Amino acid sequence: MPPSILWLCRDFRFRDNAALAAAAKAGPVLPVFLIDAALRAQGAASRWRLQRALLAFDAELRRRHGAAVLVLEGEPEAILPALAARIGAQTVHRNDWPEPATLAAQQRLGRALAGTPARLVLHPGHLLAHPRALRTGSGGAYRVFTPFARALRAIGPDRPVAETARLAPLADPPQGLAPDRLELAPDLHRGRAVLERHALPAGEAAALARLGAFLDRAADYAAQRDRPDLAATSGLSEHLAMGEIGPRDLWAMASARAQADAAAGAGIAAFLTELIWREFAWHLLVEFPRLAQRPWRPEWADFPWQGDGAALTRWRRAETGIALVDAGLREMRVTGRMHNRVRMVAASWLTKHLLADWRLGLAHFADSLTDWDPAANAMNWQWVAGCGPDAAPFFRIFNPERQAAQFDPQGRYRRRWLLGWQGAKGEEARAYLDSLPPGWEVARAWQDRATPGGLAQGRARALKAHAAFRRQAPGP
């Protein structure tokens, strides 16, 4: 039978991998990973993490099936048709990743393959259900989370695909770039060594182990998930972002545990709700591809957001003087991750107290997060800013001191990341200084710059700007 090309993207797993299963069933398989313009445009931290996912998958592919990933540099429409002709492939299998630049690349490839013996075949797997399966009574996309979640639970996620038992590698495959010699993130500067010290294990096996450990303690998830000082969350965001575990498989395994363990049921139900939030973000991105560039609510296009400046620079450098905000931004710099509750507080401080454009914060997160997810990042920033779908009202302004008192009551999280805060001097607090690129001048010990009444003044300023904006906005 003719060979197939398995075009890898963010699907570095063997379980519930529909494209891999289809390619393996058809005949010899050549797995291919492309370094293209869309990948180069992604943030440095996510590119660094993706390289680790690729290395783990390639090593496991060699161990299981004696095959290797062919890594090439260039655009899909230029490389894959020629590669298909060279090896005699009639099919290019690809799992969906409905990110706008990727969808555009798939369309260009489809046009390039027209008139050739080869064709592009797309398979589901990045989402729990296809966006066409979840429509409102009028046929449109859901714009509010609660009815969306209700509809998804009613139809249930798609079933995971059975794991492939045997994959026949292509005999005498072409030679490409060595995965262990790639440099996908040369712009990480000094941050690379720090990220490597604090990195979570990559790969599908690590994802499954992390899921198992989380399910063992899931009974406490609902009550503790907002506590950044506790290890209460699953820690699976990187694995989901890289496709080292699929959402359908994750849903099935978590649901099975909930049925077998009544004590964990409420915690797992809350966890699955968060997985639906991820799904909601992706369905929104499919419906509105400019979610990262334009406000979902068009009237917000004229809101007088502040541009780049000294206040934004202090926020980026985690020197706002607000302890919880700076702790989260330093955690992200050191580990590539940030607790979700703290993300909301940091985003609220930027968009409400500083009135900075949400897209500036979105770009900083996109460059800094190892678990960067284009849909969730865009939806969450718009949600906090108040201009997105099902968004928090603009007047809902997080008070970082109250948030810290409620969710970090003993200050463990802040001491972990702020060198000098209440005498903190641990390795992780020091690691932030080690991660800084040339030109970032920050105080060695963290400094509290909060002024008496400053939080109230910032809130009042935000509400005043919003009130003026509403008065000037055109009526319906």
Short mmCIF file of C-alpha atoms in Angstrom, two decimals:
data_model
loop_
_atom_site.label_atom_id
_atom_site.label_comp_id
_atom_site.label_asym_id
_atom_site.label_seq_id
_atom_site.Cartn_x
_atom_site.Cartn_y
_atom_site.Cartn_z
CA MET A 1 0.00 0.00 0.00
CA PRO A 2 1.24 3.57 -0.62
CA PRO A 3 2.73 5.37 2.37
CA SER A 4 1.07 8.23 4.22
CA ILE A 5 2.43 11.42 5.70
CA LEU A 6 1.50 12.17 9.32
CA TRP A 7 1.75 15.94 9.62
CA LEU A 8 2.32 16.64 13.31
CA CYS A 9 1.32 19.86 15.00
CA ARG A 10 0.28 19.79 18.68
CA ASP A 11 -0.69 16.15 18.92
CA PHE A 12 2.36 14.53 20.52
CA ARG A 13 0.60 11.46 21.90
CA PHE A 14 -0.28 7.89 20.98
CA ARG A 15 -3.61 7.61 22.78
CA ASP A 16 -6.64 9.15 21.04
CA ASN A 17 -4.61 10.25 18.03
CA ALA A 18 -6.98 9.90 15.09
CA ALA A 19 -4.51 11.03 12.42
CA LEU A 20 -1.85 8.58 13.61
CA ALA A 21 -4.38 5.74 13.76
CA ALA A 22 -5.65 6.43 10.24
CA ALA A 23 -2.17 6.72 8.79
CA ALA A 24 -0.96 3.52 10.50
CA LYS A 25 -3.98 1.59 9.22
CA ALA A 26 -3.36 2.66 5.63
CA GLY A 27 0.27 1.54 5.27
CA PRO A 28 3.79 2.81 5.96
CA VAL A 29 3.89 6.16 7.77
CA LEU A 30 6.29 9.09 7.57
CA PRO A 31 5.76 11.43 10.59
CA VAL A 32 6.67 15.00 9.66
CA PHE A 33 7.01 18.14 11.76
CA LEU A 34 7.40 21.50 10.02
CA ILE A 35 9.08 24.62 11.33
CA ASP A 36 7.05 27.23 9.50
CA ALA A 37 6.24 30.92 9.81
CA ALA A 38 3.23 30.26 12.05
CA LEU A 39 5.43 28.39 14.53
CA ARG A 40 8.13 31.05 14.46
CA ALA A 41 5.48 33.67 15.25
CA GLN A 42 4.52 31.97 18.50
CA GLY A 43 5.94 33.08 21.82
CA ALA A 44 9.42 32.04 22.88
CA ALA A 45 8.36 30.04 25.95
CA SER A 46 5.77 27.97 24.08
CA ARG A 47 8.25 27.24 21.28
CA TRP A 48 10.77 26.07 23.87
CA ARG A 49 8.16 23.82 25.46
CA LEU A 50 7.03 22.51 22.07
CA GLN A 51 10.58 21.40 21.30
CA ARG A 52 10.57 19.35 24.49
CA ALA A 53 7.26 17.77 23.46
CA LEU A 54 8.67 16.93 20.04
CA LEU A 55 11.78 15.33 21.56
CA ALA A 56 9.72 13.20 23.95
CA PHE A 57 7.38 12.05 21.17
CA ASP A 58 10.25 11.27 18.79
CA ALA A 59 12.02 9.20 21.44
CA GLU A 60 8.86 7.22 22.22
CA LEU A 61 8.09 6.76 18.52
CA ARG A 62 11.53 5.27 18.00
CA ARG A 63 11.13 3.00 21.02
CA ARG A 64 7.67 1.74 20.12
CA HIS A 65 7.73 1.55 16.35
CA GLY A 66 11.28 2.08 15.13
CA ALA A 67 10.20 5.25 13.33
CA ALA A 68 11.45 8.81 13.67
CA VAL A 69 9.98 12.25 13.11
CA LEU A 70 11.21 13.98 9.97
CA VAL A 71 11.79 17.64 10.88
CA LEU A 72 11.87 20.12 8.00
CA GLU A 73 11.84 23.89 7.79
CA GLY A 74 9.51 25.73 5.45
CA GLU A 75 5.88 26.29 4.59
CA PRO A 76 3.50 23.30 4.28
CA GLU A 77 2.35 24.16 0.76
CA ALA A 78 5.95 24.27 -0.44
CA ILE A 79 7.25 21.15 1.33
CA LEU A 80 4.48 18.58 1.67
CA PRO A 81 3.38 18.26 -1.99
CA ALA A 82 6.99 17.69 -3.06
CA LEU A 83 7.55 15.27 -0.20
CA ALA A 84 4.39 13.34 -1.07
CA ALA A 85 5.52 13.05 -4.68
CA ARG A 86 8.99 11.94 -3.61
CA ILE A 87 7.80 9.04 -1.44
CA GLY A 88 4.63 8.25 -3.38
CA ALA A 89 2.24 9.25 -0.60
CA GLN A 90 -1.40 9.73 -1.51
CA THR A 91 -2.60 11.04 1.85
CA VAL A 92 -1.43 13.67 4.32
CA HIS A 93 -3.11 12.99 7.67
CA ARG A 94 -3.46 15.83 10.13
CA ASN A 95 -5.21 16.30 13.49
CA ASP A 96 -7.18 19.49 13.75
CA TRP A 97 -5.76 22.48 15.61
CA PRO A 98 -8.24 25.22 14.67
CA GLU A 99 -5.91 28.14 15.28
CA PRO A 100 -6.33 30.79 12.53
CA ALA A 101 -2.78 30.67 11.10
CA THR A 102 -2.90 26.87 11.05
CA LEU A 103 -6.27 26.84 9.31
CA ALA A 104 -4.86 29.20 6.69
CA ALA A 105 -1.85 26.91 6.19
CA GLN A 106 -4.16 23.92 5.75
CA GLN A 107 -6.14 25.79 3.11
CA ARG A 108 -2.97 26.73 1.23
CA LEU A 109 -1.82 23.13 1.35
CA GLY A 110 -5.17 21.92 0.06
CA ARG A 111 -4.84 24.21 -2.93
CA ALA A 112 -1.24 23.12 -3.52
CA LEU A 113 -2.28 19.45 -3.51
CA ALA A 114 -5.09 20.01 -6.02
CA GLY A 115 -4.30 18.19 -9.23
CA THR A 116 -1.81 15.84 -7.54
CA PRO A 117 -2.42 12.25 -6.43
CA ALA A 118 -2.20 13.32 -2.76
CA ARG A 119 -4.89 14.83 -0.57
CA LEU A 120 -5.10 16.34 2.91
CA VAL A 121 -7.30 14.48 5.41
CA LEU A 122 -8.14 16.25 8.67
CA HIS A 123 -9.14 14.39 11.83
CA PRO A 124 -10.82 15.63 15.05
CA GLY A 125 -9.11 15.36 18.41
CA HIS A 126 -8.14 18.78 19.73
CA LEU A 127 -11.67 19.46 20.97
CA LEU A 128 -14.28 17.52 22.88
CA ALA A 129 -16.81 18.02 20.08
CA HIS A 130 -16.81 19.61 16.65
CA PRO A 131 -18.10 23.22 16.66
CA ARG A 132 -20.81 22.25 14.16
CA ALA A 133 -22.24 19.85 16.76
CA LEU A 134 -22.94 22.64 19.25
CA ARG A 135 -25.27 25.27 17.85
CA THR A 136 -28.06 27.34 19.35
CA GLY A 137 -31.69 26.92 18.39
CA SER A 138 -31.21 29.58 15.70
CA GLY A 139 -28.20 27.75 14.29
CA GLY A 140 -25.53 30.12 15.58
CA ALA A 141 -22.64 29.63 17.94
CA TYR A 142 -23.11 29.88 21.68
CA ARG A 143 -21.97 33.19 23.12
CA VAL A 144 -22.63 32.46 26.79
CA PHE A 145 -20.87 29.77 28.74
CA THR A 146 -23.72 28.30 30.81
CA PRO A 147 -25.96 27.25 27.89
CA PHE A 148 -22.87 26.11 25.99
CA ALA A 149 -21.82 23.86 28.88
CA ARG A 150 -25.35 22.54 29.22
CA ALA A 151 -25.49 21.67 25.51
CA LEU A 152 -22.09 19.96 25.58
CA ARG A 153 -22.99 17.88 28.59
CA ALA A 154 -26.25 16.91 26.87
CA ILE A 155 -24.60 15.47 23.75
CA GLY A 156 -21.42 14.35 25.50
CA PRO A 157 -17.88 14.51 24.12
CA ASP A 158 -16.81 12.43 21.14
CA ARG A 159 -15.33 9.03 21.93
CA PRO A 160 -11.54 8.73 22.07
CA VAL A 161 -9.86 6.80 19.25
CA ALA A 162 -8.25 3.49 20.16
CA GLU A 163 -4.48 3.56 20.53
CA THR A 164 -2.52 2.27 17.54
CA ALA A 165 -0.85 -1.05 18.27
CA ARG A 166 1.50 -1.09 15.29
CA LEU A 167 2.91 1.53 12.98
CA ALA A 168 5.01 0.55 9.99
CA PRO A 169 7.79 3.11 9.40
CA LEU A 170 8.68 4.18 5.90
CA ALA A 171 11.66 2.31 4.54
CA ASP A 172 14.61 4.59 3.75
CA PRO A 173 12.95 7.88 4.84
CA PRO A 174 14.36 11.25 3.77
CA GLN A 175 16.79 12.99 6.10
CA GLY A 176 15.87 16.17 7.92
CA LEU A 177 16.92 18.25 10.90
CA ALA A 178 17.94 16.41 14.07
CA PRO A 179 15.23 17.00 16.73
CA ASP A 180 17.82 17.06 19.52
CA ARG A 181 19.79 19.79 17.77
CA LEU A 182 16.94 22.17 17.05
CA GLU A 183 16.83 25.69 18.42
CA LEU A 184 13.19 26.71 18.27
CA ALA A 185 13.50 29.45 20.90
CA PRO A 186 16.80 31.32 20.52
CA ASP A 187 15.13 34.44 21.93
CA LEU A 188 14.75 33.02 25.45
CA HIS A 189 18.11 34.58 26.46
CA ARG A 190 19.00 33.84 30.08
CA GLY A 191 15.52 32.54 30.77
CA ARG A 192 16.34 29.17 29.23
CA ALA A 193 18.46 27.84 32.09
CA VAL A 194 15.87 28.96 34.64
CA LEU A 195 13.00 27.35 32.73
CA GLU A 196 14.96 24.13 32.42
CA ARG A 197 15.47 24.00 36.21
CA HIS A 198 11.76 24.46 36.86
CA ALA A 199 10.33 22.52 33.91
CA LEU A 200 7.73 19.82 34.35
CA PRO A 201 8.48 16.51 32.60
CA ALA A 202 7.31 16.50 28.98
CA GLY A 203 5.60 13.76 27.02
CA GLU A 204 2.51 11.59 27.10
CA ALA A 205 3.74 9.32 29.89
CA ALA A 206 4.33 12.36 32.11
CA ALA A 207 0.85 13.68 31.27
CA LEU A 208 -0.81 10.40 32.22
CA ALA A 209 1.17 10.19 35.44
CA ARG A 210 0.21 13.75 36.34
CA LEU A 211 -3.45 13.01 35.61
CA GLY A 212 -3.34 9.91 37.82
CA ALA A 213 -1.79 11.86 40.69
CA PHE A 214 -4.40 14.59 40.34
CA LEU A 215 -7.34 12.18 40.32
CA ASP A 216 -6.01 10.67 43.55
CA ARG A 217 -6.50 14.04 45.25
CA ALA A 218 -9.37 15.41 43.16
CA ALA A 219 -11.78 15.37 46.11
CA ASP A 220 -10.26 18.69 47.27
CA TYR A 221 -10.19 20.35 43.85
CA ALA A 222 -13.46 22.29 44.02
CA ALA A 223 -12.61 23.81 47.41
CA GLN A 224 -8.91 24.49 46.77
CA ARG A 225 -8.46 25.16 43.06
CA ASP A 226 -8.27 28.95 43.60
CA ARG A 227 -5.43 28.64 46.12
CA PRO A 228 -2.05 29.37 44.48
CA ASP A 229 -0.32 28.42 47.73
CA LEU A 230 -1.58 24.83 47.46
CA ALA A 231 -0.88 22.09 44.91
CA ALA A 232 -4.59 21.71 44.18
CA THR A 233 -4.82 22.03 40.39
CA SER A 234 -4.07 19.31 37.86
CA GLY A 235 -0.98 20.89 36.28
CA LEU A 236 -2.12 19.50 32.93
CA SER A 237 -2.32 22.76 31.00
CA GLU A 238 1.07 22.32 29.30
CA HIS A 239 0.24 18.74 28.32
CA LEU A 240 -3.11 19.80 26.85
CA ALA A 241 -1.53 22.73 25.02
CA MET A 242 1.05 20.42 23.41
CA GLY A 243 -1.41 17.61 22.70
CA GLU A 244 0.47 15.22 24.98
CA ILE A 245 -2.96 14.28 26.28
CA GLY A 246 -6.23 14.74 24.42
CA PRO A 247 -9.33 16.36 25.95
CA ARG A 248 -11.61 13.47 24.97
CA ASP A 249 -9.30 10.95 26.64
CA LEU A 250 -8.94 13.21 29.64
CA TRP A 251 -12.72 13.53 29.97
CA ALA A 252 -13.21 9.77 29.68
CA MET A 253 -10.58 8.91 32.30
CA ALA A 254 -11.74 11.57 34.75
CA SER A 255 -15.39 10.55 34.32
CA ALA A 256 -14.55 6.90 34.91
CA ARG A 257 -12.76 7.82 38.15
CA ALA A 258 -15.74 9.90 39.28
CA GLN A 259 -18.04 6.91 38.80
CA ALA A 260 -15.69 4.64 40.72
CA ASP A 261 -14.88 7.08 43.54
CA ALA A 262 -17.90 8.90 44.96
CA ALA A 263 -15.71 11.02 47.25
CA ALA A 264 -13.93 12.51 44.24
CA GLY A 265 -17.11 13.12 42.26
CA ALA A 266 -17.69 16.79 43.14
CA GLY A 267 -14.05 17.70 42.57
CA ILE A 268 -13.93 15.94 39.23
CA ALA A 269 -17.19 17.60 38.16
CA ALA A 270 -15.61 20.99 38.87
CA PHE A 271 -12.50 19.95 36.94
CA LEU A 272 -14.58 18.92 33.92
CA THR A 273 -16.30 22.30 34.03
CA GLU A 274 -12.89 23.92 33.60
CA LEU A 275 -12.26 21.63 30.64
CA ILE A 276 -15.52 22.91 29.15
CA TRP A 277 -14.23 26.47 29.57
CA ARG A 278 -11.26 25.47 27.41
CA GLU A 279 -13.68 24.06 24.87
CA PHE A 280 -15.80 27.22 24.94
CA ALA A 281 -12.72 29.34 24.20
CA TRP A 282 -11.85 27.26 21.13
CA HIS A 283 -15.40 27.32 19.78
CA LEU A 284 -15.32 31.11 20.14
CA LEU A 285 -12.00 31.32 18.31
CA VAL A 286 -13.38 29.23 15.44
CA GLU A 287 -16.38 31.58 15.24
CA PHE A 288 -14.31 34.76 15.67
CA PRO A 289 -10.73 34.20 14.39
CA ARG A 290 -9.68 37.73 15.34
CA LEU A 291 -10.33 37.09 19.04
CA ALA A 292 -6.75 38.01 19.90
CA GLN A 293 -6.81 41.22 17.88
CA ARG A 294 -10.28 42.73 18.22
CA PRO A 295 -12.78 43.04 21.05
CA TRP A 296 -15.62 40.56 20.81
CA ARG A 297 -18.05 43.36 21.64
CA PRO A 298 -17.53 45.81 18.73
CA GLU A 299 -18.52 48.86 20.80
CA TRP A 300 -15.34 48.33 22.83
CA ALA A 301 -13.18 49.13 19.81
CA ASP A 302 -13.27 52.80 20.85
CA PHE A 303 -12.49 52.37 24.55
CA PRO A 304 -9.57 54.69 25.44
CA TRP A 305 -7.08 52.02 26.51
CA GLN A 306 -3.61 53.24 27.43
CA GLY A 307 -0.69 52.18 25.25
CA ASP A 308 2.81 51.10 26.15
CA GLY A 309 4.60 53.13 28.80
CA ALA A 310 6.37 53.13 32.13
CA ALA A 311 3.48 51.51 34.01
CA LEU A 312 3.30 48.64 31.53
CA THR A 313 7.08 48.21 31.74
CA ARG A 314 6.87 47.86 35.51
CA TRP A 315 4.06 45.31 35.09
CA ARG A 316 6.08 43.27 32.58
CA ARG A 317 9.08 43.33 34.90
CA ALA A 318 6.97 42.32 37.92
CA GLU A 319 7.76 45.55 39.75
CA THR A 320 4.28 47.00 40.21
CA GLY A 321 4.73 46.97 43.98
CA ILE A 322 1.54 44.89 44.35
CA ALA A 323 2.66 41.65 45.95
CA LEU A 324 0.21 39.15 44.44
CA VAL A 325 0.50 40.65 40.97
CA ASP A 326 4.29 40.63 41.02
CA ALA A 327 4.44 37.13 42.50
CA GLY A 328 2.37 35.78 39.62
CA LEU A 329 4.38 37.57 36.95
CA ARG A 330 7.61 36.27 38.51
CA GLU A 331 6.24 32.75 38.69
CA MET A 332 5.50 32.99 34.95
CA ARG A 333 8.99 34.27 34.20
CA VAL A 334 10.67 31.47 36.16
CA THR A 335 8.43 28.50 35.30
CA GLY A 336 6.45 29.51 32.21
CA ARG A 337 3.27 28.96 34.21
CA MET A 338 1.01 31.02 36.46
CA HIS A 339 -1.87 29.96 38.68
CA ASN A 340 -5.20 30.81 37.05
CA ARG A 341 -6.52 32.88 39.96
CA VAL A 342 -3.36 34.98 39.91
CA ARG A 343 -3.59 35.37 36.12
CA MET A 344 -6.98 37.01 36.58
CA VAL A 345 -5.66 39.34 39.29
CA ALA A 346 -2.62 40.34 37.21
CA ALA A 347 -4.79 40.93 34.14
CA SER A 348 -7.33 42.95 36.12
CA TRP A 349 -4.58 45.15 37.54
CA LEU A 350 -3.27 45.87 34.06
CA THR A 351 -6.61 46.52 32.34
CA LYS A 352 -8.52 48.17 35.18
CA HIS A 353 -6.13 49.93 37.57
CA LEU A 354 -3.68 50.86 34.80
CA LEU A 355 -6.27 51.00 31.97
CA ALA A 356 -3.68 49.40 29.69
CA ASP A 357 -4.80 47.77 26.45
CA TRP A 358 -5.63 44.11 27.09
CA ARG A 359 -3.80 43.14 23.88
CA LEU A 360 -0.50 44.28 25.40
CA GLY A 361 -1.01 41.93 28.33
CA LEU A 362 -2.14 39.16 25.99
CA ALA A 363 1.08 39.51 23.97
CA HIS A 364 3.25 39.34 27.10
CA PHE A 365 1.49 36.18 28.27
CA ALA A 366 1.74 34.67 24.78
CA ASP A 367 5.50 35.16 24.81
CA SER A 368 5.99 33.97 28.39
CA LEU A 369 3.67 30.99 28.94
CA THR A 370 4.81 27.45 28.28
CA ASP A 371 1.16 26.40 28.39
CA TRP A 372 0.12 29.11 25.92
CA ASP A 373 -3.23 28.34 24.35
CA PRO A 374 -4.30 30.88 21.71
CA ALA A 375 -8.02 30.46 22.38
CA ALA A 376 -7.93 30.47 26.18
CA ASN A 377 -5.41 33.32 26.32
CA ALA A 378 -7.54 35.54 24.08
CA MET A 379 -10.87 34.71 25.70
CA ASN A 380 -9.55 35.14 29.24
CA TRP A 381 -7.95 38.51 28.56
CA GLN A 382 -11.13 39.78 26.94
CA TRP A 383 -13.17 38.33 29.81
CA VAL A 384 -11.16 40.19 32.42
CA ALA A 385 -11.07 43.40 30.38
CA GLY A 386 -14.84 43.32 30.02
CA CYS A 387 -14.95 43.42 26.22
CA GLY A 388 -15.26 39.71 25.51
CA PRO A 389 -18.00 37.10 25.28
CA ASP A 390 -19.77 36.31 28.53
CA ALA A 391 -17.34 38.77 30.07
CA ALA A 392 -17.04 39.95 33.63
CA PRO A 393 -18.59 43.44 33.89
CA PHE A 394 -16.04 46.22 33.68
CA PHE A 395 -16.92 47.35 37.19
CA ARG A 396 -15.81 43.94 38.54
CA ILE A 397 -12.32 44.99 39.53
CA PHE A 398 -10.16 42.57 41.48
CA ASN A 399 -8.69 44.00 44.65
CA PRO A 400 -5.29 42.25 44.81
CA GLU A 401 -4.95 42.69 48.57
CA ARG A 402 -8.31 41.08 49.25
CA GLN A 403 -7.54 38.34 46.74
CA ALA A 404 -4.24 37.65 48.48
CA ALA A 405 -5.87 37.55 51.90
CA GLN A 406 -8.50 35.12 50.68
CA PHE A 407 -6.44 32.81 48.49
CA ASP A 408 -2.91 33.12 49.93
CA PRO A 409 -3.81 33.62 53.60
CA GLN A 410 -0.44 32.64 55.06
CA GLY A 411 1.54 34.35 52.31
CA ARG A 412 3.29 31.14 51.19
CA TYR A 413 2.80 31.88 47.50
CA ARG A 414 4.10 35.42 47.75
CA ARG A 415 7.10 34.36 49.84
CA ARG A 416 7.90 31.71 47.26
CA TRP A 417 8.28 34.23 44.44
CA LEU A 418 9.14 37.62 45.96
CA LEU A 419 12.72 37.92 47.14
CA GLY A 420 12.71 40.02 50.31
CA TRP A 421 8.95 39.93 50.93
CA GLN A 422 8.58 39.12 54.63
CA GLY A 423 12.20 37.98 54.56
CA ALA A 424 11.80 35.57 51.63
CA LYS A 425 15.15 34.36 50.28
CA GLY A 426 14.44 30.95 48.75
CA GLU A 427 15.85 29.60 45.49
CA GLU A 428 12.68 30.22 43.51
CA ALA A 429 12.50 33.85 44.63
CA ARG A 430 16.16 34.30 43.58
CA ALA A 431 15.57 32.52 40.28
CA TYR A 432 13.61 35.48 38.96
CA LEU A 433 16.76 37.62 38.96
CA ASP A 434 18.64 34.87 37.12
CA SER A 435 16.02 34.83 34.38
CA LEU A 436 16.17 38.49 33.42
CA PRO A 437 17.39 39.44 29.93
CA PRO A 438 20.00 42.13 29.34
CA GLY A 439 18.65 45.62 29.93
CA TRP A 440 16.05 44.67 32.53
CA GLU A 441 17.09 46.68 35.56
CA VAL A 442 15.11 45.65 38.62
CA ALA A 443 15.66 46.01 42.34
CA ARG A 444 17.35 42.98 43.86
CA ALA A 445 14.85 42.77 46.71
CA TRP A 446 11.17 43.20 45.93
CA GLN A 447 9.76 46.56 46.99
CA ASP A 448 6.22 47.36 48.09
CA ARG A 449 5.25 50.43 46.08
CA ALA A 450 1.60 50.48 47.05
CA THR A 451 0.51 53.92 48.28
CA PRO A 452 -2.21 54.55 50.85
CA GLY A 453 -5.50 54.69 48.99
CA GLY A 454 -3.83 53.68 45.73
CA LEU A 455 -6.08 50.72 45.13
CA ALA A 456 -9.20 52.78 45.69
CA GLN A 457 -7.88 55.55 43.44
CA GLY A 458 -7.15 53.08 40.66
CA ARG A 459 -10.60 51.60 40.92
CA ALA A 460 -12.21 55.04 40.87
CA ARG A 461 -10.15 56.03 37.83
CA ALA A 462 -11.24 52.90 35.98
CA LEU A 463 -14.90 53.40 36.80
CA LYS A 464 -14.72 57.04 35.74
CA ALA A 465 -13.19 56.11 32.39
CA HIS A 466 -15.81 53.44 31.86
CA ALA A 467 -18.66 55.79 32.72
CA ALA A 468 -17.37 58.40 30.27
CA PHE A 469 -17.00 55.73 27.59
CA ARG A 470 -20.57 54.52 28.11
CA ARG A 471 -21.94 58.06 27.83
CA GLN A 472 -20.13 58.61 24.53
CA ALA A 473 -20.91 55.20 23.04
CA PRO A 474 -23.55 55.28 20.30
CA GLY A 475 -26.95 53.92 21.26
CA PRO A 476 -28.47 50.74 19.84
#
